[in-house]
Coordinates of C-alpha atoms in Angstrom, one line a residue:
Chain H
X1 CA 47.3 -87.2 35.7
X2 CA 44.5 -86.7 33.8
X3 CA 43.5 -83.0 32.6
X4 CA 40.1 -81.5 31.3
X5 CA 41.6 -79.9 28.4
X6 CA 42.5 -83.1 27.2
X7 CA 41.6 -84.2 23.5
X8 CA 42.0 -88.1 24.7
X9 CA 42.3 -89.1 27.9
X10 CA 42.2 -92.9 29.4
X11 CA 41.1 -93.6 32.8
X12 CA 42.2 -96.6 34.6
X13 CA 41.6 -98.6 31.2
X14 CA 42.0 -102.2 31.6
X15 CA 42.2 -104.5 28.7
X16 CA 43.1 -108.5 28.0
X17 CA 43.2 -111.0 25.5
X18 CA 42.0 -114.4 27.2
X19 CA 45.3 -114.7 29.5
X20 CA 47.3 -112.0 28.7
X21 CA 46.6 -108.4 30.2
X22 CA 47.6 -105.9 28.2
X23 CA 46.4 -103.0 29.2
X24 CA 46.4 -102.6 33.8
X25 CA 45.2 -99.7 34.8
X26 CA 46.2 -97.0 32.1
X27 CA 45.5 -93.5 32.8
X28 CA 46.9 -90.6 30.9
X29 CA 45.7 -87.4 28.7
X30 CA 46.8 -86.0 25.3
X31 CA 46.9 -82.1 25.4
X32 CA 45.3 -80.6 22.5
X33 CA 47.3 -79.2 19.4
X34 CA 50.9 -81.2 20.4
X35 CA 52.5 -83.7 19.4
X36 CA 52.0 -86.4 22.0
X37 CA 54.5 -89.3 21.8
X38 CA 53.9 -93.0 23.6
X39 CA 57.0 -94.8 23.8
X40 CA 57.4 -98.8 24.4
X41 CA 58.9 -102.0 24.2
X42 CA 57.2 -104.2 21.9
X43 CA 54.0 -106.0 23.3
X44 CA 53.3 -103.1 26.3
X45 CA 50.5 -102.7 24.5
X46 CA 51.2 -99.3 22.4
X47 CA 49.3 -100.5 19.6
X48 CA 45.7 -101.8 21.8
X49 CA 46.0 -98.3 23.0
X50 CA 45.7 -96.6 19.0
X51 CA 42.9 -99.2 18.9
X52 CA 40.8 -97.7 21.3
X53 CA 41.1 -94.2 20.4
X54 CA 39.4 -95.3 16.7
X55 CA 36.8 -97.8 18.6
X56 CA 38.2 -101.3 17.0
X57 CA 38.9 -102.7 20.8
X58 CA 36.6 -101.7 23.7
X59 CA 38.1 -101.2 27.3
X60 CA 37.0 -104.0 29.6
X61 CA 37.1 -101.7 32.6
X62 CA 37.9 -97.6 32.5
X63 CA 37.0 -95.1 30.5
X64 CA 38.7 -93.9 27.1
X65 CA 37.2 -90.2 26.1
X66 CA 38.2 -89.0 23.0
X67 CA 37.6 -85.7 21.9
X68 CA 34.8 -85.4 25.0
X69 CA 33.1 -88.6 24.0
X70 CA 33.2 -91.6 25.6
X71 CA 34.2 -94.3 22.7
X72 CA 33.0 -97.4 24.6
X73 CA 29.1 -95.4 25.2
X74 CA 29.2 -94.7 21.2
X75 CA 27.1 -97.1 19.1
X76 CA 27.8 -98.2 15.0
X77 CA 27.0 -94.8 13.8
X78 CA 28.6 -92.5 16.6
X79 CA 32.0 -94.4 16.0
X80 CA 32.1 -94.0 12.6
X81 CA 31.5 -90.2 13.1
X82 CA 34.5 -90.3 15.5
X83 CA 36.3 -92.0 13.2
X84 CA 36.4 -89.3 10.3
X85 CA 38.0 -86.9 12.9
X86 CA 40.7 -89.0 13.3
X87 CA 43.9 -90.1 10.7
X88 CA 45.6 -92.8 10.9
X89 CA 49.2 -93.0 9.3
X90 CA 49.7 -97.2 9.3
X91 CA 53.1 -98.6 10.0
X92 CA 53.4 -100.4 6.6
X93 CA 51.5 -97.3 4.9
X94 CA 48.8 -99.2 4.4
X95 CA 47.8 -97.6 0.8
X96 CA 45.5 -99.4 -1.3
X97 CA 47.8 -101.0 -4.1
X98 CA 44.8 -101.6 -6.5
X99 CA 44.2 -97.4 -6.8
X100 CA 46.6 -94.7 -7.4
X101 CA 47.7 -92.1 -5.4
X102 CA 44.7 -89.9 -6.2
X103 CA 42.4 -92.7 -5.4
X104 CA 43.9 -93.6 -2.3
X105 CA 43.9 -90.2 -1.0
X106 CA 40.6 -88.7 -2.0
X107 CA 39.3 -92.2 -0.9
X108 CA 37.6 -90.4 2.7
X109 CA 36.7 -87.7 0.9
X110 CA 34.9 -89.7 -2.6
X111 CA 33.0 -92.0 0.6
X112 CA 32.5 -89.9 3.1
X113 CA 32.4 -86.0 1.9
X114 CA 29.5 -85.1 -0.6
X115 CA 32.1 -82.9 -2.6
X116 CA 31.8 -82.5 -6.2
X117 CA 34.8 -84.4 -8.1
X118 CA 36.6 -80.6 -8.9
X119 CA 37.2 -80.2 -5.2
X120 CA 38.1 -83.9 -4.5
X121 CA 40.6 -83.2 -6.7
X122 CA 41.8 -79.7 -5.7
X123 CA 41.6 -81.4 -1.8
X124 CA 44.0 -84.4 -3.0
X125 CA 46.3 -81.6 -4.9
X126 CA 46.5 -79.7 -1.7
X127 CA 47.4 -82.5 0.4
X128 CA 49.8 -83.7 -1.6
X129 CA 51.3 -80.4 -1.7
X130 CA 51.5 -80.5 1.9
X131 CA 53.6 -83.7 2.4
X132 CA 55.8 -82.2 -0.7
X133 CA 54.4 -84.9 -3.1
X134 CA 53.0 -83.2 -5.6
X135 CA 52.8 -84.3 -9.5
X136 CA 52.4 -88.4 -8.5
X137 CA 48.7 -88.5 -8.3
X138 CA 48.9 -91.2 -11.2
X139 CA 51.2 -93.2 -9.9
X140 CA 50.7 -96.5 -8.3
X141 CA 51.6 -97.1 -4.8
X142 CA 54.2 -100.5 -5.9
X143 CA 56.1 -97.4 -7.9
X144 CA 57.1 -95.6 -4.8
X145 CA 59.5 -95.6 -2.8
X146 CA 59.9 -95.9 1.2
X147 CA 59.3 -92.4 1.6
X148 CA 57.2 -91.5 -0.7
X149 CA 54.5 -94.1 0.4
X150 CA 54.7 -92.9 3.7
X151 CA 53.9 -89.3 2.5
X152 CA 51.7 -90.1 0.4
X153 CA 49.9 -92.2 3.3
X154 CA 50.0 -88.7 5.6
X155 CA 47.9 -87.0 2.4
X156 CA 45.2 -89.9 2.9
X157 CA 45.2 -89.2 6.6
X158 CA 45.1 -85.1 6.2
X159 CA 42.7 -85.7 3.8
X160 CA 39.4 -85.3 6.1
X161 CA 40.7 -82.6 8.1
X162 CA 40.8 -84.6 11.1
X163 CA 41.0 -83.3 14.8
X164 CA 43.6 -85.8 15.7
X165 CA 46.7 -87.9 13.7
X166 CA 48.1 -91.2 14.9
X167 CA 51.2 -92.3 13.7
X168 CA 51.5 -96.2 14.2
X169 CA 55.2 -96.9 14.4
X170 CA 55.8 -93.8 11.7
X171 CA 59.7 -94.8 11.1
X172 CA 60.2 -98.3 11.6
X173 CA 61.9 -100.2 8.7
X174 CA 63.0 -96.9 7.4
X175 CA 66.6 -96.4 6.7
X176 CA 68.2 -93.4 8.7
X177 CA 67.6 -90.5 6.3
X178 CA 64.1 -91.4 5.7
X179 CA 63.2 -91.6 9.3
X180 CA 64.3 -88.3 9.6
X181 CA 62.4 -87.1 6.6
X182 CA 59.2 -88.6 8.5
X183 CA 60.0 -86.8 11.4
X184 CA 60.5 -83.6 9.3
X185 CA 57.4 -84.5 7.7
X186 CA 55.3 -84.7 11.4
X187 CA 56.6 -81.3 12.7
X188 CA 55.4 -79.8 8.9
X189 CA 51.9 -80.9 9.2
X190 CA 51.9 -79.8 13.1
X191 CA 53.1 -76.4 11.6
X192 CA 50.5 -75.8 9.0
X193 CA 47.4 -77.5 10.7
X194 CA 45.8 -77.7 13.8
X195 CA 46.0 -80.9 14.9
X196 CA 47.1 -83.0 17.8
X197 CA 49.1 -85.9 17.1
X198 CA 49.9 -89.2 18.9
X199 CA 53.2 -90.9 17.7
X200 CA 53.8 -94.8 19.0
X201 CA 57.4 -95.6 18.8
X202 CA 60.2 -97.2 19.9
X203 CA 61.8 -94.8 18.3
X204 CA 63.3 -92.6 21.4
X205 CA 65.6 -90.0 19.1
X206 CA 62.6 -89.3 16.8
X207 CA 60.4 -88.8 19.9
X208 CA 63.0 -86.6 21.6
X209 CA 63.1 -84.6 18.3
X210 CA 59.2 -84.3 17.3
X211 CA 57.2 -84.1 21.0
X212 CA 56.0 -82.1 23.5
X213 CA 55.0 -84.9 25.3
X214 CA 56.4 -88.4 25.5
X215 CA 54.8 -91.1 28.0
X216 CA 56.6 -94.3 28.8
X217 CA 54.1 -97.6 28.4
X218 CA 55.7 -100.5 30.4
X219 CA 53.3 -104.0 31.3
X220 CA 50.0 -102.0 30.5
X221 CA 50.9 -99.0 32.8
X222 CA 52.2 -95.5 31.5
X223 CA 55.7 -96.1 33.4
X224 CA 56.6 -92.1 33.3
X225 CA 55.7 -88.9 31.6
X226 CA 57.3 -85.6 30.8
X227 CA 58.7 -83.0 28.5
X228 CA 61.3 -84.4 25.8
X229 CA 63.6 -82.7 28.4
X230 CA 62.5 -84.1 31.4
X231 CA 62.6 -87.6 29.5
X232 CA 65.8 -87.2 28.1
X233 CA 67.6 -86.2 31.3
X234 CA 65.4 -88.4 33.8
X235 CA 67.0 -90.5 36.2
X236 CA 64.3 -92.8 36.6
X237 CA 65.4 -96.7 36.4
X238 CA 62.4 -97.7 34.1
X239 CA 63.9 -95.0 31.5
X240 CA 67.5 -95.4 31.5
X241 CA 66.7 -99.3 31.1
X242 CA 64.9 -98.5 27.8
X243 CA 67.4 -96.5 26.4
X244 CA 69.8 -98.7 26.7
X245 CA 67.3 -101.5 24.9
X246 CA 67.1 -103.8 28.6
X247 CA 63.3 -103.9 28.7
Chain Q
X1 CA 44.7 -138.9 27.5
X2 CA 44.7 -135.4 28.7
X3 CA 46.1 -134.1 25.8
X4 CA 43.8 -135.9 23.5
X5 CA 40.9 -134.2 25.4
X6 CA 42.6 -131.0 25.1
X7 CA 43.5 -131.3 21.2
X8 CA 39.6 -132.6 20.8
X9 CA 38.7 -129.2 22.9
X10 CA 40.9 -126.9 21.0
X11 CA 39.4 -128.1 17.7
X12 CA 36.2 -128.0 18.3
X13 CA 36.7 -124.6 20.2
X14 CA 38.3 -123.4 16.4
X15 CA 35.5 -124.6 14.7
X16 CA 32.4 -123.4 16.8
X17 CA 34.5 -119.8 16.9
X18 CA 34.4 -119.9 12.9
X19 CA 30.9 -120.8 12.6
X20 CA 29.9 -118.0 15.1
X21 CA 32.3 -115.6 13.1
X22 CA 30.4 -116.8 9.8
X23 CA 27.2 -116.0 11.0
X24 CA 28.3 -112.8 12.5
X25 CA 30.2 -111.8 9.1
X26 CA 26.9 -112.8 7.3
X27 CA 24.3 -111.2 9.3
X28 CA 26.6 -107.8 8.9
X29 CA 26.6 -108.5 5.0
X30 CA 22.6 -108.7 4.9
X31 CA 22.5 -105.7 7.3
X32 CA 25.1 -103.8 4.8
X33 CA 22.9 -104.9 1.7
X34 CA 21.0 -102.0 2.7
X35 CA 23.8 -99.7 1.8
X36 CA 23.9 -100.8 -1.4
X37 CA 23.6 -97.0 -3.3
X38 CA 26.5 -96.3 -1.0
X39 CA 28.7 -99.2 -2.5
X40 CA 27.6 -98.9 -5.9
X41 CA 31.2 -98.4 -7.2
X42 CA 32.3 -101.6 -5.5
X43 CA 28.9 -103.9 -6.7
X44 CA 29.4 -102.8 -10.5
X45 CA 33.0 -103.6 -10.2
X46 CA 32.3 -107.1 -8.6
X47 CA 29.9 -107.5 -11.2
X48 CA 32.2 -107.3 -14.0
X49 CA 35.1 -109.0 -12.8
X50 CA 32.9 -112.0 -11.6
X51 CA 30.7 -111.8 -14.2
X52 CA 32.6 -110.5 -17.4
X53 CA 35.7 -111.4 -17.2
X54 CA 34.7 -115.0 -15.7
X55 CA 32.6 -115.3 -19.2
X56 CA 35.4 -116.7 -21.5
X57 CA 36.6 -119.5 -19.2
X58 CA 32.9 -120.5 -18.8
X59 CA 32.6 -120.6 -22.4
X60 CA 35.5 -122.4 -22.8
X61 CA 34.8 -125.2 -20.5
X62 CA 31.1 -125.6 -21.5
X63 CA 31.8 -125.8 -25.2
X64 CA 34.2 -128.9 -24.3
X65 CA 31.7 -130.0 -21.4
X66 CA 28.8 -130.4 -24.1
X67 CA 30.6 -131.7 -26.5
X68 CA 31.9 -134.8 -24.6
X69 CA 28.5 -135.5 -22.8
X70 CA 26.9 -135.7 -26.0
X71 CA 29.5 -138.4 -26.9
X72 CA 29.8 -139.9 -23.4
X73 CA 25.6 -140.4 -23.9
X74 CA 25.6 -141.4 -27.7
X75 CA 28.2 -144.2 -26.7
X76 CA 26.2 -145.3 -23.4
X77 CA 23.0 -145.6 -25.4
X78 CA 22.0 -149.5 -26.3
X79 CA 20.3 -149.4 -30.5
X80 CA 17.4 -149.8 -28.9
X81 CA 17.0 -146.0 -27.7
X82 CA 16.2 -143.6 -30.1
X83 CA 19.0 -141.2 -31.3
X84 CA 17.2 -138.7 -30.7
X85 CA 17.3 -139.0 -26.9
X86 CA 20.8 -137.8 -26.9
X87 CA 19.5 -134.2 -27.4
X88 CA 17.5 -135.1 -24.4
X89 CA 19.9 -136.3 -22.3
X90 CA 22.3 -133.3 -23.0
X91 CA 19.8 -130.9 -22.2
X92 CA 18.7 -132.3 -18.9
X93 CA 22.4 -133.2 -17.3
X94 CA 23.4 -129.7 -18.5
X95 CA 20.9 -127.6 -17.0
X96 CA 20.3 -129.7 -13.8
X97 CA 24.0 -130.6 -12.9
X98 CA 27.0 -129.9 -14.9
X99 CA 26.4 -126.4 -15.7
X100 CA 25.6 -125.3 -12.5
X101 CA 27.7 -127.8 -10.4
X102 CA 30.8 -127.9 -12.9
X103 CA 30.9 -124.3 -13.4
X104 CA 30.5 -123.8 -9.8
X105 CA 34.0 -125.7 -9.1
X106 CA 35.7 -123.7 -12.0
X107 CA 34.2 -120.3 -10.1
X108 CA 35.4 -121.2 -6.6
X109 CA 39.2 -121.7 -8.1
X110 CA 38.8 -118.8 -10.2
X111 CA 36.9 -116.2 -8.3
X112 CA 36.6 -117.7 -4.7
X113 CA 40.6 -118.0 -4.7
X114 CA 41.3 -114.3 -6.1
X115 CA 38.7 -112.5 -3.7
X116 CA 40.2 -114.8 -0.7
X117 CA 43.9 -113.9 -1.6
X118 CA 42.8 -110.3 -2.6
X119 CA 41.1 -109.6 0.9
X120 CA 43.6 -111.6 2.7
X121 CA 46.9 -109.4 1.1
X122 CA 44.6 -106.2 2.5
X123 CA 44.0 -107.4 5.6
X124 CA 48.4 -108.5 6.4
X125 CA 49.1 -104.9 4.9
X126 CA 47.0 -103.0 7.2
X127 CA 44.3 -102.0 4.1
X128 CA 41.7 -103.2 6.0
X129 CA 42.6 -101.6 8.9
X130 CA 43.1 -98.2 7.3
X131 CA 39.3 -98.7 6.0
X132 CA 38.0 -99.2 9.4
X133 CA 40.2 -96.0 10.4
X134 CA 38.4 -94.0 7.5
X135 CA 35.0 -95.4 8.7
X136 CA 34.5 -97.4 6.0
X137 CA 33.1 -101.0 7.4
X138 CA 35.3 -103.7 5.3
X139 CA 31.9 -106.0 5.9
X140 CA 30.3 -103.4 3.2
X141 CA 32.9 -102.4 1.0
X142 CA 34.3 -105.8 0.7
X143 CA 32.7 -108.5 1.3
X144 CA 28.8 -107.2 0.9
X145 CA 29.2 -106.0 -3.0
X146 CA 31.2 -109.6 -3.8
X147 CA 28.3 -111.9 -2.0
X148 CA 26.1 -109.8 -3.8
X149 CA 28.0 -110.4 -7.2
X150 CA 28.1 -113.5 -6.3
X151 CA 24.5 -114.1 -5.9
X152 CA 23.4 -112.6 -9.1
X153 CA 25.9 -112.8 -11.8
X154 CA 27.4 -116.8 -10.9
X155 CA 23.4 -117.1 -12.4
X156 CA 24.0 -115.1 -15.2
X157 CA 27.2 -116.9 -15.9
X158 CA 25.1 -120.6 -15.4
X159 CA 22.8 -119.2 -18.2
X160 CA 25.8 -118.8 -20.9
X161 CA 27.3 -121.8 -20.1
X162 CA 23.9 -123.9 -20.4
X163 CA 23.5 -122.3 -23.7
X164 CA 27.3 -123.2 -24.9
X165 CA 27.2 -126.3 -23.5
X166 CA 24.0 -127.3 -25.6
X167 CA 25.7 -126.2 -28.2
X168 CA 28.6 -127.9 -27.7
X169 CA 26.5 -131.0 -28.0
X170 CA 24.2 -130.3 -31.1
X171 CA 27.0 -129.7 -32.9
X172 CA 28.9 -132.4 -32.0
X173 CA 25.8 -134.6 -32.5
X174 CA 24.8 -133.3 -36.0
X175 CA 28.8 -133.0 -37.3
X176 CA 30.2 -135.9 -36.0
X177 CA 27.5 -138.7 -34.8
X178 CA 25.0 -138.1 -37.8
X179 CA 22.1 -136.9 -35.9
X180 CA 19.8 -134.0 -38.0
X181 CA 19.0 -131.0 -36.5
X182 CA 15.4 -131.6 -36.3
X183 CA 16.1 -135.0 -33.8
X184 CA 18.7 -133.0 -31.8
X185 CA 15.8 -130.5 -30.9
X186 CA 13.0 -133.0 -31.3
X187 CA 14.7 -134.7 -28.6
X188 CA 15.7 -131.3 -26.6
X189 CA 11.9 -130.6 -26.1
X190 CA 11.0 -134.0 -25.5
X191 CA 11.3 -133.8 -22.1
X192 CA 11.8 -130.6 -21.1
X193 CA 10.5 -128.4 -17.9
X194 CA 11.0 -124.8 -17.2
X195 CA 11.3 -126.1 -13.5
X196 CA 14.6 -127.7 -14.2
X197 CA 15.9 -124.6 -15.3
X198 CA 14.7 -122.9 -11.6
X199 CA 16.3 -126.1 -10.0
X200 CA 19.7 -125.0 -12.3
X201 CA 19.6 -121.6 -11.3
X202 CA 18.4 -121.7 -7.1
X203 CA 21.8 -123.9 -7.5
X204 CA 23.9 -121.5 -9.2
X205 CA 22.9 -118.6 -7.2
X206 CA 23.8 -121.2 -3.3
X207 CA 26.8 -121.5 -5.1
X208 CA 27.6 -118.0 -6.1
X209 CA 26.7 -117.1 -2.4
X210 CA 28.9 -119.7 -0.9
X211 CA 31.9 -119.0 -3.4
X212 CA 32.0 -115.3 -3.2
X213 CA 30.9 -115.2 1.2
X214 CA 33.6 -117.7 2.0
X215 CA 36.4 -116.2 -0.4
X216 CA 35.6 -113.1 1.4
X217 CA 35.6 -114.7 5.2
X218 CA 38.7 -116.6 4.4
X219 CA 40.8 -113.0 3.4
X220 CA 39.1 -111.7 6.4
X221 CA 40.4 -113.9 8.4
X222 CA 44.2 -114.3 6.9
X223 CA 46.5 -114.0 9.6
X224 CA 50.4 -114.0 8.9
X225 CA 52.2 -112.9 5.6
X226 CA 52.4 -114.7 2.1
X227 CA 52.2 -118.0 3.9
X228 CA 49.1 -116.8 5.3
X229 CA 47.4 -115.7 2.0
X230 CA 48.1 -118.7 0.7
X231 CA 46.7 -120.6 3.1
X232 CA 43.3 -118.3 2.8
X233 CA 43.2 -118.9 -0.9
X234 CA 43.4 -122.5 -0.8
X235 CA 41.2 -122.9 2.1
X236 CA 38.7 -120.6 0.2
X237 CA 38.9 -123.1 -2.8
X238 CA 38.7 -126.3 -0.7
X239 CA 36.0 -125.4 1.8
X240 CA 33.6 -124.3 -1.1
X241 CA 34.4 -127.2 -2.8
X242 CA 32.9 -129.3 -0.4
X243 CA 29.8 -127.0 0.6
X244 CA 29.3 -126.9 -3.5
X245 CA 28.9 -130.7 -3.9
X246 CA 27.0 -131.1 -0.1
X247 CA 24.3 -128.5 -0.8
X248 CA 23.9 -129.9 -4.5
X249 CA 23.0 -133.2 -3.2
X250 CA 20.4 -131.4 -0.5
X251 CA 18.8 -129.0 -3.3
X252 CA 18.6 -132.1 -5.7
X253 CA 17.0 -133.6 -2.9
X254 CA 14.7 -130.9 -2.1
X255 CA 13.8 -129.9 -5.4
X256 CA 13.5 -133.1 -7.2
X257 CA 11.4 -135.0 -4.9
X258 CA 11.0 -138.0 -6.7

């Protein structure tokens, strides 16, 4: 199941933790440019698998390529290139509560980009802009709400003009309205930039809204694959049992 | 007996894991030093909250800290030692132990507890994780510019205190126990060494390293919420404690070779 075109593909990536194997086996790709969506119980190992597309956990066995390069061949310095094409959107946000928003999201750019402090700015404006957040860039992150955090979290991630976004569990602990604000918010950015996406969830109506992809993870194996379609209208026993919340 | 051998085995498993995940965190923080134009933001801000704002609470407790050891040594003194050997006595105590050692405890509760907790509420809420995603190594931007203010400015803050703490005690000795000036300083230089001020200051800056690299460690290593920050701070505050008071015996030793 794995194509050349891919951004990220995994290989029959293995992965454990003393005892517990997590990952057995894993192979799938993440086409270029789409939103790809992994869906999972919790503890099928959704979030090892974000962890070695940015290079914090190494596959004992397999190979994980992302965007052609082989993250477990990349030493200090090739993993920190890798991770400037990537955002990350955390679960919790993740915002740094002792800067405001303009800190937190020109933060990449102030470490990383050798941009004078005009353009910083005019970069954070934009990005804000883009998440419709503008006119908070003073603001701390305890003074907003749910939402708001979260978009202002997407800005930080934007912020580097990465190749790929991952969105770690994007709408959980989010009342109804704001989840569907988030997902509003992930079809936006895939409108105005050129980006692929990965979204882990457990989320199945957000990932039926937002994908073009949606893989099923289930005891360190992707468990099934398809279209939003396909996964919605599947007969397969391993999906019907996660729907209805038995696995 | 089983279980005993296993409990024995899981402790001693825990604590040979931390000490290899000290050194590694400490070799990465030398190794970082080198980025230290990079972090510049981060160092000048270390420095002035360890430094700066640590100053009036220094102050504070050396002012009282003289003061009562140049009672404490005026009372302990038989008629047959000169008065003037309280300015002596002042001087040496403060700039071989209680500066350095006293202000060392007030720093780990002060600073070593706020950089453990501070670390320790990034790492529960995913900040340190979002600086690894951004390719910023939390080794260098954290903990690398606080060892580093540690290591310099706990020094600088050893220095004011020795000086408020001397002054504590002359003018406690010239207001209140009758001495003159000229004994109090006649007795000051008596038996004074530059060395003893190196001695006071290779202490203060173990200290400032220990303080400011286990603080960090400790928040690096928080695991859990609230409960788990907690934890990290009080463990930062404990453990330094105890490494504070173990290598001052082992530098007194070292460096006072008598």
């Amino acid at each position: 199941m794995v194509s050349d075109g891919a951004v990220i593909q995994f290989e029959d990536v293995h992965k454990s933790f003393d005892e517990n194997h997590v990952l057995r086996g894993l192979s799938f790709d993440v086409p270029k440019g789409k939103v790809t969506t992994i869906l999972g119980p919790s503890g099928s190992g959704k979030s090892v698998l974000l962890k070695h597309i940015i290079g914090v956990l190494k596959a004992d066995s397999g190979t994980v390529r992302v965007l052609g390069q082989d993250v477990a061949r990349l030493n200090r310095s090739g993993v920190q290139a890798l991770r400037k094409r990537i955002g990350v959107l955390f679960q919790s946000s993740a915002l740094f509560d002792s800067m405001s928003v303009l800190e937190n999201v020109a933060f990449g750019l102030r470490m990383h980009a050798k941009m004078p402090e005009g353009e910083v700015r005019a970069k954070v404006a934009e990005c804000l802009r883009r998440v419709n957040l503008s006119g908070v860039e003073d603001m701390a992150p305890s003074e907003l709400s749910g939402g708001m955090r979260k978009r202002a979290a997407l800005a930080r991630a934007i912020a580097m003009d990465p190749a790929i976004i991952l969105y770690d569990e994007p709408t959980t602990g989010l009342d109804p309205k704001t989840t569907n604000v988030v997902g509003d918010l992930i079809l936006d950015i895939q409108g105005q930039i050129d980006i692929t996406a990965i979204v882990v969830t457990h989320d199945m109506p957000l990932a039926l809204r937002i994908s073009d992809k949606i893989a099923l993870i289930y005891r360190g194996v992707i468990a099934s694959q398809g279209t939003p379609k396909e996964i919605e209208t599947s007969e397969e026993d391993i999906i019907r049992r996660f729907v209805r919340g038995e696995l | 007996m089983t279980a005993l051998f296993k409990f024995i085995g899981r402790r001693a498993y825990g604590f040979f894991g931390h000490l290899y995940r000290m050194w590694t965190y400490a070799l990465a923080s030398v190794l970082e030093a080198r980025n230290v134009y990079f972090y510049r933001r981060q160092i000048i801000e270390q420095f002035y909250w360890i430094g700066v704002e640590t100053l009036p609470l220094v102050c504070l407790i050396s002012v009282f800290t003289g003061m009562a050891i140049s009672i404490q040594t005026a009372y302990q003194m038989s008629d047959y030692v000169p008065r003037y050997m309280v300015g002596s006595i002042v001087v040496k105590s403060t700039v071989l132990e209680l500066a350095p050692t006293m202000m060392a405890l007030v720093i780990a509760g002060r600073v070593g507890a706020g950089i453990a907790s501070e670390i320790g509420t990034m790492k529960v809420s995913e900040q340190v994780d979002a600086l690894q995603s951004m390719a910023v190594d939390p080794v260098g931007y954290l903990m690398m510019p606080r060892v580093l203010g540690g290591l310099i400015m706990v020094p600088v803050l050893v220095i004011f205190s020795e000086v408020v703490a001397i002054g504590g005690g002359f003018a406690i000795a010239v207001l209140k126990m009758g001495l003159s000036p000229i004994e109090f300083v006649k007795g000051m230089r008596l038996d004074f060494y530059p060395y003893d001020v190196f001695v006071g200051l290779v202490k203060a800056m173990t200290y400032g390293g220990l303080i400011t690299f286990i603080g960090s460690y400790m928040g690096l290593e928080t695991k859990g919420g609230a409960a788990g920050v907690g934890t990290a701070a009080t463990t930062s505050v404990v453990f330094s404690s105890a490494l504070i008071l173990i290598s001052d015996y082992f530098i007194t030793h070292t460096l006072l070779n008598i």
